[in-house]
Short mmCIF file of C-alpha atoms in Angstrom, two decimals:
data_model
loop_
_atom_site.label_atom_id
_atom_site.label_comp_id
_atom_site.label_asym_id
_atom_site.label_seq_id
_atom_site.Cartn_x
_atom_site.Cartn_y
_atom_site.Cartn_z
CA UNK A 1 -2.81 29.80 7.52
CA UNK A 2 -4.44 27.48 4.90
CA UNK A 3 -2.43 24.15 4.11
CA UNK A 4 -2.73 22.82 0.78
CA UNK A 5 -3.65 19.44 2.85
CA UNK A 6 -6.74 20.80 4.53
CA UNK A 7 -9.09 19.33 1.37
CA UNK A 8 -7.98 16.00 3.21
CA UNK A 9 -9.27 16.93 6.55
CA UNK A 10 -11.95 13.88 6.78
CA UNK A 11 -10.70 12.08 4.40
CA UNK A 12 -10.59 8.08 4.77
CA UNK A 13 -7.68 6.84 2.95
CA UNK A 14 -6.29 3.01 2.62
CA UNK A 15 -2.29 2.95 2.68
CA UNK A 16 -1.02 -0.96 1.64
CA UNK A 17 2.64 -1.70 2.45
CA UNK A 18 2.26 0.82 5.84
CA UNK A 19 4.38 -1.73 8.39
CA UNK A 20 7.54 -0.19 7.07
CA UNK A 21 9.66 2.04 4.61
CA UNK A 22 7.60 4.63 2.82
CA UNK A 23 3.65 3.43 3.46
CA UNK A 24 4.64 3.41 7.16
CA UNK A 25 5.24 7.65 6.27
CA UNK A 26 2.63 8.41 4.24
CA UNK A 27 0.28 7.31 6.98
CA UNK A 28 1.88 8.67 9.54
CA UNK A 29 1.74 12.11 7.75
CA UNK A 30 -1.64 11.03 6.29
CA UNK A 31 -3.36 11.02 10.04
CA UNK A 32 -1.68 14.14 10.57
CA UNK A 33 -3.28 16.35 8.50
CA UNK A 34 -6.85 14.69 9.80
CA UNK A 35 -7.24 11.65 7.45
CA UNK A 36 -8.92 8.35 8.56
CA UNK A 37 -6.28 5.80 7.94
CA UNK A 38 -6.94 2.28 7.25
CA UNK A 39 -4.20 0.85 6.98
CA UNK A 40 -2.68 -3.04 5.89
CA UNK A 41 0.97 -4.70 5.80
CA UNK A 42 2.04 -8.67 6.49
CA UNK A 43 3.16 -8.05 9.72
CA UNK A 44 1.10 -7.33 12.61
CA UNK A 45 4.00 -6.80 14.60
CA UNK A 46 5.30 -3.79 12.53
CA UNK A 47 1.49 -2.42 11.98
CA UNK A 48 0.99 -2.05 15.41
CA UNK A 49 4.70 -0.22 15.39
CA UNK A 50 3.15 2.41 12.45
CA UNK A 51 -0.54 2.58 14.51
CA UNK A 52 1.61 4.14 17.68
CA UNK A 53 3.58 6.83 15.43
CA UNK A 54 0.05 8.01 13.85
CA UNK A 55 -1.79 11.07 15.21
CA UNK A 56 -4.96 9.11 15.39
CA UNK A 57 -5.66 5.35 15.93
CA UNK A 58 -5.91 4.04 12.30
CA UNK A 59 -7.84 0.69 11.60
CA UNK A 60 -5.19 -1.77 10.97
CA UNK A 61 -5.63 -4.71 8.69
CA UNK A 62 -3.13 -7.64 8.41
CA UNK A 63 -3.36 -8.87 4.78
CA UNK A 64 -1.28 -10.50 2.66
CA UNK A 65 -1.93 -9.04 -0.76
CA UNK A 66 -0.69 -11.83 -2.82
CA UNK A 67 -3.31 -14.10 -1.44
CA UNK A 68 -6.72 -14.20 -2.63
CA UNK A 69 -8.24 -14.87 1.24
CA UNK A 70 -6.72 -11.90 2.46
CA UNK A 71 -7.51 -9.93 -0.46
CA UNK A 72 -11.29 -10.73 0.04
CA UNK A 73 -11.40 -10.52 3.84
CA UNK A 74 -9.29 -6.79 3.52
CA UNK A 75 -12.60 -5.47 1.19
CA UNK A 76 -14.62 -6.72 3.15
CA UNK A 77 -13.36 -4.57 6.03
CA UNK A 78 -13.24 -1.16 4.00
CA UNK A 79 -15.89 1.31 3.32
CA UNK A 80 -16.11 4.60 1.75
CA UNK A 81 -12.29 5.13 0.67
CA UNK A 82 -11.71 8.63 -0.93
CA UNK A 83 -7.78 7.68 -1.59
CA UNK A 84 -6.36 4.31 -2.16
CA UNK A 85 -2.38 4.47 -1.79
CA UNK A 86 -0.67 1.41 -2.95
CA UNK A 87 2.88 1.27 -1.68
CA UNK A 88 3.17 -2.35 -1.04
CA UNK A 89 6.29 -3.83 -2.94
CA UNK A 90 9.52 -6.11 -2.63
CA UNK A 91 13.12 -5.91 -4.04
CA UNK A 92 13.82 -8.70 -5.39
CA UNK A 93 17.85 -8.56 -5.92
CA UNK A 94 19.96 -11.27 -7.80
CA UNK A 95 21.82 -11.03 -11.26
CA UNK A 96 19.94 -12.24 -14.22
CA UNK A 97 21.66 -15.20 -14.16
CA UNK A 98 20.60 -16.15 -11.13
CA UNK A 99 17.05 -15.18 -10.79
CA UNK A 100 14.84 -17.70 -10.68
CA UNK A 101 10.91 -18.47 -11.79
CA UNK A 102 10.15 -18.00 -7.87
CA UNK A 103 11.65 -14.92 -7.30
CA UNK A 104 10.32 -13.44 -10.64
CA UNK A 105 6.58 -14.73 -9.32
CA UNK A 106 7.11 -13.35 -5.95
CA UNK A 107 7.76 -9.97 -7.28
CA UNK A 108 5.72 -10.02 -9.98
CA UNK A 109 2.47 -10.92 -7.75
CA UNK A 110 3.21 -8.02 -4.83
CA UNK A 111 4.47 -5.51 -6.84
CA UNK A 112 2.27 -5.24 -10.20
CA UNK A 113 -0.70 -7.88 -9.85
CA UNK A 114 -1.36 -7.42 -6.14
CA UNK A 115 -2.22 -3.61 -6.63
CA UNK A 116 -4.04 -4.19 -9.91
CA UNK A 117 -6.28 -6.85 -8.03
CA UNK A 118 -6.99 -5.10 -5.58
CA UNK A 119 -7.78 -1.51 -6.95
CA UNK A 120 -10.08 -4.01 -9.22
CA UNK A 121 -11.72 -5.19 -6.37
CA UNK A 122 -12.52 -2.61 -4.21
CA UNK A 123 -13.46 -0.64 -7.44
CA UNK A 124 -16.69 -4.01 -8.04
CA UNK A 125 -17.35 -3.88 -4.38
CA UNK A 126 -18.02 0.23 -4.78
CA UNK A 127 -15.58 0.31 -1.81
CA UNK A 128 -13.84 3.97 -3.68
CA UNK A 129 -16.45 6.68 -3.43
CA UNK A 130 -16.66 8.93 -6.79
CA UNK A 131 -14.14 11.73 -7.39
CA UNK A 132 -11.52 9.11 -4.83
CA UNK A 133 -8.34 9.23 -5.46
CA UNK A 134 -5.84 5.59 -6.54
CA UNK A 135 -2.37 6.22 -6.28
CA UNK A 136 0.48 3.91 -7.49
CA UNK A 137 3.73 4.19 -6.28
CA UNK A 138 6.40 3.35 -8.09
CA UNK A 139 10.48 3.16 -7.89
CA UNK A 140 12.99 5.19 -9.51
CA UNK A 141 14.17 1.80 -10.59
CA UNK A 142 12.09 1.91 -13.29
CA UNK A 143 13.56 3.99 -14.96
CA UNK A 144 17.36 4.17 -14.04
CA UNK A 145 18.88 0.38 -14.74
CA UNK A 146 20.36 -0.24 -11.72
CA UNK A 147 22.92 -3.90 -11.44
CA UNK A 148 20.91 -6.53 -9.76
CA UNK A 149 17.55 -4.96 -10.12
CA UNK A 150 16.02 -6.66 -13.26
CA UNK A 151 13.14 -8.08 -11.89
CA UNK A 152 11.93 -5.00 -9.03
CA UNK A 153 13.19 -2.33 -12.74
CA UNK A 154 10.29 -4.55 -14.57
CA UNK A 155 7.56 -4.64 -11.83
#
């Protein structure tokens, strides 16, 4: 039986945010339908957790998105992406009248500049291979107000 997934069969794909929560499943179901996964999180700890539930060993990248080093050394380590999956984010909880100018920067940098930057990057380095794919993830918080959530609705 043909699987609507088989076009990714061979496929290299870079999933940010994969140590936990929802990039830690798309890779895992990524590598099982035959993609080379590269994937990148924080925490090396919680990488290494995601590497042992994929079907094949992925190449696993510790960078921390936010910061220009990491950004850099994470290109350098890529090649020849067909999809680029950004599902690195943080919720950053408090009511309005209690967030603060570091919370709002925190949030602002992972979850709308970091995957801006990056796509930008890898885009100048010709990192993405024509007809690749660049898919942003986004929360249903963006659309549905929820108490607490100003800062994660806006980002």
């Amino acid at each position: 039986m043909i699987s609507p997934f088989d076009d990714l069969r061979g496929r290299t794909a870079l999933i940010t945010g994969a140590s936990s929560g929802i990039g830690r499943q798309i890779a895992i179901d990524l590598s099982r339908f035959g993609v080379k996964c590269v994937i990148t999180g924080r925490n090396e700890e919680q990488l290494n957790v995601t590497s042992k539930l994929m079907h094949d060993e992925p190449q696993c990248v510790v960078a921390d998105l936010t910061v220009e080093d990491s950004l850099a050394s994470l290109v350098a380590q890529v090649d020849g992406l067909n999809i680029l999956i950004h599902s690195a984010g943080t919720l950053a909880i408090a009511p309005v009248r209690q967030i603060t100018e570091s919370l709002m920067r925190s949030c602002v940098e992972l979850n709308l500049m970091a995957p801006m930057t990056l796509t930008g990057k890898l885009l100048r380095a010709g990192k993405i291979e024509k007809g690749g794919s660049i898919v942003f993830l986004s929360s249903v918080g963006a659309s549905v107000g929820i108490a607490g959530n100003a800062i994660y609705s806006a980002t």
